[in-house]
mmCIF file of C-alpha atoms in Angstrom:
data_model
loop_
_atom_site.group_PDB
_atom_site.id
_atom_site.type_symbol
_atom_site.label_atom_id
_atom_site.label_comp_id
_atom_site.label_asym_id
_atom_site.label_seq_id
_atom_site.Cartn_x
_atom_site.Cartn_y
_atom_site.Cartn_z
ATOM 1 C CA UNK K 1 77.569 -8.318 8.775
ATOM 2 C CA UNK K 2 74.550 -8.486 11.186
ATOM 3 C CA UNK K 3 74.744 -12.198 11.453
ATOM 4 C CA UNK K 4 78.541 -11.821 12.455
ATOM 5 C CA UNK K 5 77.526 -9.366 15.257
ATOM 6 C CA UNK K 6 74.756 -11.758 16.563
ATOM 7 C CA UNK K 7 77.371 -14.632 16.523
ATOM 8 C CA UNK K 8 79.803 -12.692 18.516
ATOM 9 C CA UNK K 9 77.248 -11.678 20.996
ATOM 10 C CA UNK K 10 75.897 -15.321 21.407
ATOM 11 C CA UNK K 11 79.547 -16.550 21.833
ATOM 12 C CA UNK K 12 80.191 -13.873 24.556
ATOM 13 C CA UNK K 13 76.939 -14.817 26.253
ATOM 14 C CA UNK K 14 77.825 -18.565 26.082
ATOM 15 C CA UNK K 15 81.175 -17.865 27.832
ATOM 16 C CA UNK K 16 79.430 -16.047 30.573
ATOM 17 C CA UNK K 17 77.003 -18.845 30.986
ATOM 18 C CA UNK K 18 79.767 -21.420 31.480
ATOM 19 C CA UNK K 19 80.883 -19.876 34.648
ATOM 20 C CA UNK K 20 79.273 -21.161 37.920
ATOM 21 C CA UNK K 21 77.013 -18.840 39.883
ATOM 22 C CA UNK K 22 79.200 -16.833 42.443
ATOM 23 C CA UNK K 23 78.206 -15.002 45.412
ATOM 24 C CA UNK K 24 77.386 -11.134 45.246
ATOM 25 C CA UNK K 25 80.603 -10.198 46.971
ATOM 26 C CA UNK K 26 82.869 -12.069 44.441
ATOM 27 C CA UNK K 27 81.142 -11.399 41.236
ATOM 28 C CA UNK K 28 82.235 -9.267 38.228
ATOM 29 C CA UNK K 29 79.117 -7.987 36.432
ATOM 30 C CA UNK K 30 81.107 -6.523 33.540
ATOM 31 C CA UNK K 31 80.072 -9.243 31.023
ATOM 32 C CA UNK K 32 76.228 -8.793 31.432
ATOM 33 C CA UNK K 33 76.553 -5.027 31.604
ATOM 34 C CA UNK K 34 78.610 -5.137 28.288
ATOM 35 C CA UNK K 35 76.059 -7.322 26.583
ATOM 36 C CA UNK K 36 73.195 -5.040 27.757
ATOM 37 C CA UNK K 37 74.970 -1.953 26.648
ATOM 38 C CA UNK K 38 75.784 -3.523 23.280
ATOM 39 C CA UNK K 39 72.129 -4.488 23.004
ATOM 40 C CA UNK K 40 71.017 -0.881 23.644
ATOM 41 C CA UNK K 41 73.380 0.327 21.070
ATOM 42 C CA UNK K 42 72.012 -2.028 18.478
ATOM 43 C CA UNK K 43 68.478 -1.008 19.243
ATOM 44 C CA UNK K 44 69.311 2.588 19.023
ATOM 45 C CA UNK K 45 70.837 1.832 15.605
ATOM 46 C CA UNK K 46 67.781 0.198 14.484
ATOM 47 C CA UNK K 47 69.077 -3.439 14.395
ATOM 48 C CA UNK K 48 66.190 -4.797 16.338
ATOM 49 C CA UNK K 49 66.704 -8.576 15.825
ATOM 50 C CA UNK K 50 70.361 -8.295 16.778
ATOM 51 C CA UNK K 51 69.403 -6.163 19.807
ATOM 52 C CA UNK K 52 67.073 -8.859 20.931
ATOM 53 C CA UNK K 53 69.715 -11.512 20.672
ATOM 54 C CA UNK K 54 72.052 -9.369 22.855
ATOM 55 C CA UNK K 55 69.532 -8.713 25.372
ATOM 56 C CA UNK K 56 68.562 -12.255 25.728
ATOM 57 C CA UNK K 57 72.260 -13.029 26.246
ATOM 58 C CA UNK K 58 72.377 -10.366 28.796
ATOM 59 C CA UNK K 59 69.475 -11.759 30.731
ATOM 60 C CA UNK K 60 70.957 -15.267 30.683
ATOM 61 C CA UNK K 61 74.368 -13.858 31.850
ATOM 62 C CA UNK K 62 72.558 -12.067 34.691
ATOM 63 C CA UNK K 63 71.151 -15.421 35.832
ATOM 64 C CA UNK K 64 74.700 -16.698 36.222
ATOM 65 C CA UNK K 65 75.208 -14.503 39.352
ATOM 66 C CA UNK K 66 73.542 -15.138 42.666
ATOM 67 C CA UNK K 67 71.810 -12.837 43.473
ATOM 68 C CA UNK K 68 71.540 -10.954 40.116
ATOM 69 C CA UNK K 69 72.492 -7.345 39.776
ATOM 70 C CA UNK K 70 69.121 -5.667 40.528
ATOM 71 C CA UNK K 71 70.027 -2.289 38.947
ATOM 72 C CA UNK K 72 71.182 -4.015 35.769
ATOM 73 C CA UNK K 73 68.005 -6.388 35.689
ATOM 74 C CA UNK K 74 66.096 -3.297 35.915
ATOM 75 C CA UNK K 75 67.787 -1.623 32.975
ATOM 76 C CA UNK K 76 67.653 -4.955 30.739
ATOM 77 C CA UNK K 77 63.814 -5.375 31.747
ATOM 78 C CA UNK K 78 62.907 -1.687 30.716
ATOM 79 C CA UNK K 79 64.928 -1.935 27.531
ATOM 80 C CA UNK K 80 63.522 -5.145 26.557
ATOM 81 C CA UNK K 81 60.010 -3.825 27.080
ATOM 82 C CA UNK K 82 60.792 -0.881 24.865
ATOM 83 C CA UNK K 83 62.269 -3.243 22.204
ATOM 84 C CA UNK K 84 58.933 -5.393 22.388
ATOM 85 C CA UNK K 85 56.863 -2.252 21.829
ATOM 86 C CA UNK K 86 58.910 -1.405 18.775
ATOM 87 C CA UNK K 87 58.688 -4.822 17.292
ATOM 88 C CA UNK K 88 54.693 -4.700 18.048
ATOM 89 C CA UNK K 89 54.458 -1.289 16.347
ATOM 90 C CA UNK K 90 56.211 -2.693 13.273
ATOM 91 C CA UNK K 91 53.697 -5.460 13.191
ATOM 92 C CA UNK K 92 56.064 -8.307 14.386
ATOM 93 C CA UNK K 93 53.850 -9.789 17.157
ATOM 94 C CA UNK K 94 55.965 -12.905 17.830
ATOM 95 C CA UNK K 95 59.177 -11.089 18.334
ATOM 96 C CA UNK K 96 57.284 -8.605 20.556
ATOM 97 C CA UNK K 97 55.972 -11.531 22.590
ATOM 98 C CA UNK K 98 59.565 -12.974 22.764
ATOM 99 C CA UNK K 99 60.656 -9.635 24.359
ATOM 100 C CA UNK K 100 57.751 -9.437 26.918
ATOM 101 C CA UNK K 101 58.601 -13.042 27.778
ATOM 102 C CA UNK K 102 62.211 -12.212 28.389
ATOM 103 C CA UNK K 103 61.047 -9.219 30.688
ATOM 104 C CA UNK K 104 58.803 -11.532 32.664
ATOM 105 C CA UNK K 105 61.741 -13.833 33.029
ATOM 106 C CA UNK K 106 63.780 -10.952 34.361
ATOM 107 C CA UNK K 107 61.087 -10.074 36.779
ATOM 108 C CA UNK K 108 60.937 -13.686 37.966
ATOM 109 C CA UNK K 109 64.748 -13.499 38.538
ATOM 110 C CA UNK K 110 64.434 -10.489 40.838
ATOM 111 C CA UNK K 111 61.190 -12.100 42.491
ATOM 112 C CA UNK K 112 58.805 -9.546 41.175
ATOM 113 C CA UNK K 113 60.746 -6.407 42.217
ATOM 114 C CA UNK K 114 61.152 -5.188 38.734
ATOM 115 C CA UNK K 115 60.871 -1.256 38.493
ATOM 116 C CA UNK K 116 57.607 0.434 39.881
ATOM 117 C CA UNK K 117 53.933 -0.626 39.772
ATOM 118 C CA UNK K 118 53.120 1.481 36.762
ATOM 119 C CA UNK K 119 55.779 -0.271 34.667
ATOM 120 C CA UNK K 120 54.602 -3.743 35.801
ATOM 121 C CA UNK K 121 51.136 -2.685 34.884
ATOM 122 C CA UNK K 122 52.075 -1.644 31.292
ATOM 123 C CA UNK K 123 54.038 -4.909 30.788
ATOM 124 C CA UNK K 124 51.106 -6.912 31.953
ATOM 125 C CA UNK K 125 48.780 -5.118 29.638
ATOM 126 C CA UNK K 126 50.991 -5.305 26.654
ATOM 127 C CA UNK K 127 51.779 -8.923 27.321
ATOM 128 C CA UNK K 128 48.000 -9.905 27.483
ATOM 129 C CA UNK K 129 47.137 -7.963 24.366
ATOM 130 C CA UNK K 130 49.773 -9.488 22.205
ATOM 131 C CA UNK K 131 49.115 -13.009 23.632
ATOM 132 C CA UNK K 132 45.400 -12.609 22.752
ATOM 133 C CA UNK K 133 46.320 -11.587 19.301
ATOM 134 C CA UNK K 134 48.665 -14.620 18.763
ATOM 135 C CA UNK K 135 46.095 -17.094 20.053
ATOM 136 C CA UNK K 136 43.432 -15.567 17.847
ATOM 137 C CA UNK K 137 46.018 -15.885 14.947
ATOM 138 C CA UNK K 138 46.665 -19.583 15.516
ATOM 139 C CA UNK K 139 50.166 -19.119 17.118
ATOM 140 C CA UNK K 140 49.310 -20.106 20.919
ATOM 141 C CA UNK K 141 52.828 -21.446 21.776
ATOM 142 C CA UNK K 142 54.525 -18.171 22.600
ATOM 143 C CA UNK K 143 51.410 -16.839 24.185
ATOM 144 C CA UNK K 144 51.273 -20.073 26.377
ATOM 145 C CA UNK K 145 54.594 -19.248 27.947
ATOM 146 C CA UNK K 146 53.774 -15.643 28.391
ATOM 147 C CA UNK K 147 50.479 -16.382 30.164
ATOM 148 C CA UNK K 148 51.997 -19.119 32.245
ATOM 149 C CA UNK K 149 54.693 -16.638 33.598
ATOM 150 C CA UNK K 150 51.870 -14.035 34.391
ATOM 151 C CA UNK K 151 49.683 -16.667 36.125
ATOM 152 C CA UNK K 152 52.541 -18.087 38.236
ATOM 153 C CA UNK K 153 54.004 -14.534 38.911
ATOM 154 C CA UNK K 154 50.672 -13.561 40.603
ATOM 155 C CA UNK K 155 48.620 -16.154 41.937
ATOM 156 C CA UNK K 156 45.539 -13.809 41.859
ATOM 157 C CA UNK K 157 45.983 -12.675 38.211
ATOM 158 C CA UNK K 158 42.696 -14.010 36.766
ATOM 159 C CA UNK K 159 43.424 -12.746 33.242
ATOM 160 C CA UNK K 160 46.683 -14.543 33.271
ATOM 161 C CA UNK K 161 44.832 -17.734 34.137
ATOM 162 C CA UNK K 162 42.233 -17.220 31.469
ATOM 163 C CA UNK K 163 44.938 -16.548 28.911
ATOM 164 C CA UNK K 164 46.615 -19.594 29.859
ATOM 165 C CA UNK K 165 43.418 -21.432 29.383
ATOM 166 C CA UNK K 166 42.899 -19.887 26.017
ATOM 167 C CA UNK K 167 46.509 -20.826 24.884
ATOM 168 C CA UNK K 168 46.084 -24.348 26.115
ATOM 169 C CA UNK K 169 42.748 -24.683 24.480
ATOM 170 C CA UNK K 170 44.020 -23.363 21.141
ATOM 171 C CA UNK K 171 46.945 -25.971 21.332
ATOM 172 C CA UNK K 172 44.407 -28.836 21.866
ATOM 173 C CA UNK K 173 45.301 -29.564 25.457
ATOM 174 C CA UNK K 174 41.798 -29.624 26.799
ATOM 175 C CA UNK K 175 42.528 -30.877 30.148
ATOM 176 C CA UNK K 176 45.212 -28.407 30.960
ATOM 177 C CA UNK K 177 42.850 -25.693 29.612
ATOM 178 C CA UNK K 178 40.118 -26.722 31.970
ATOM 179 C CA UNK K 179 42.567 -26.806 34.949
ATOM 180 C CA UNK K 180 43.567 -23.020 34.166
ATOM 181 C CA UNK K 181 39.915 -21.938 33.848
ATOM 182 C CA UNK K 182 39.156 -23.640 37.033
ATOM 183 C CA UNK K 183 41.963 -21.914 38.741
ATOM 184 C CA UNK K 184 40.687 -18.453 37.380
ATOM 185 C CA UNK K 185 37.085 -19.446 38.642
ATOM 186 C CA UNK K 186 38.500 -19.819 42.219
ATOM 187 C CA UNK K 187 39.816 -16.070 41.826
ATOM 188 C CA UNK K 188 36.849 -14.635 40.098
ATOM 189 C CA UNK K 189 33.768 -16.942 40.086
ATOM 190 C CA UNK K 190 31.437 -14.397 38.499
ATOM 191 C CA UNK K 191 33.654 -13.652 35.541
ATOM 192 C CA UNK K 192 31.744 -14.224 32.186
ATOM 193 C CA UNK K 193 35.113 -14.865 30.412
ATOM 194 C CA UNK K 194 35.983 -17.673 32.781
ATOM 195 C CA UNK K 195 32.444 -19.229 32.500
ATOM 196 C CA UNK K 196 32.642 -18.970 28.644
ATOM 197 C CA UNK K 197 36.116 -20.647 28.703
ATOM 198 C CA UNK K 198 34.967 -23.517 30.812
ATOM 199 C CA UNK K 199 32.021 -24.065 28.431
ATOM 200 C CA UNK K 200 34.097 -23.922 25.280
ATOM 201 C CA UNK K 201 36.629 -26.252 26.774
ATOM 202 C CA UNK K 202 34.051 -28.768 27.788
ATOM 203 C CA UNK K 203 32.580 -28.642 24.250
ATOM 204 C CA UNK K 204 36.091 -29.471 22.826
ATOM 205 C CA UNK K 205 36.337 -32.252 25.269
ATOM 206 C CA UNK K 206 33.073 -33.754 24.340
ATOM 207 C CA UNK K 207 34.289 -34.162 20.734
ATOM 208 C CA UNK K 208 37.101 -36.456 21.862
ATOM 209 C CA UNK K 209 35.359 -38.246 24.714
ATOM 210 C CA UNK K 210 34.107 -41.738 24.987
ATOM 211 C CA UNK K 211 30.400 -42.160 24.054
ATOM 212 C CA UNK K 212 29.290 -42.503 27.688
ATOM 213 C CA UNK K 213 30.883 -39.159 28.577
ATOM 214 C CA UNK K 214 29.736 -37.047 25.738
ATOM 215 C CA UNK K 215 26.276 -36.248 27.147
ATOM 216 C CA UNK K 216 27.568 -35.088 30.627
ATOM 217 C CA UNK K 217 30.246 -32.821 28.966
ATOM 218 C CA UNK K 218 27.580 -31.232 26.680
ATOM 219 C CA UNK K 219 25.422 -30.494 29.649
ATOM 220 C CA UNK K 220 28.281 -29.047 31.519
ATOM 221 C CA UNK K 221 29.187 -26.859 28.593
ATOM 222 C CA UNK K 222 25.481 -25.628 28.127
ATOM 223 C CA UNK K 223 25.460 -24.751 31.845
ATOM 224 C CA UNK K 224 28.697 -22.873 31.747
ATOM 225 C CA UNK K 225 27.712 -21.022 28.589
ATOM 226 C CA UNK K 226 24.327 -20.027 29.927
ATOM 227 C CA UNK K 227 26.063 -18.682 33.044
ATOM 228 C CA UNK K 228 28.489 -16.739 30.938
ATOM 229 C CA UNK K 229 25.481 -15.107 29.070
ATOM 230 C CA UNK K 230 23.829 -14.393 32.436
ATOM 231 C CA UNK K 231 26.905 -12.686 33.887
ATOM 232 C CA UNK K 232 27.484 -10.417 30.703
ATOM 233 C CA UNK K 233 26.756 -6.841 31.789
#
């Protein structure tokens, strides 16, 4: 029965997405609002996976309008965050991360004007915590997108860039990891986490480097790791 509800939700969402974006004065936001209300009903009834599918469809439907309905985006973002917290409390970090990514997409849709500052701070804190857990658990892919959205959403978010570097490093993309850590270093040059990230990345790069480059990378790694130790409080 739940699979039938999810299929119906996705079909409705697909129908909405087939429509071209329309200007605000000519739009009918009933479809995304219906999807959002159905998602909330499913969440309140305890069917969290189906609720996530419905909220995702609602977010996609919102993007089909130009500009999106800010009030509805606000509602969808808050409910997705609450859903993510419930998944996380139930031990499902991957679905929690999916929810937080969806909220970050909603925030990007409304150009960072999602709810108030306290809500955005809670979203950022929860996203970083779950992303760090996933990276440490050997599941860096969902954390990568979350950290990328955080970093791109606020150019001065050093933790977002550090998280992005850690995600890239865990995926074996050492060059991209170093770029992220170097971007973090321009924001907060005296961060021990940034220095340690650069050091560990250089060590990983040394393992794959040509023979003539290994020594230079090891020396860089040692220098960055010493700096990280010196910067520790």
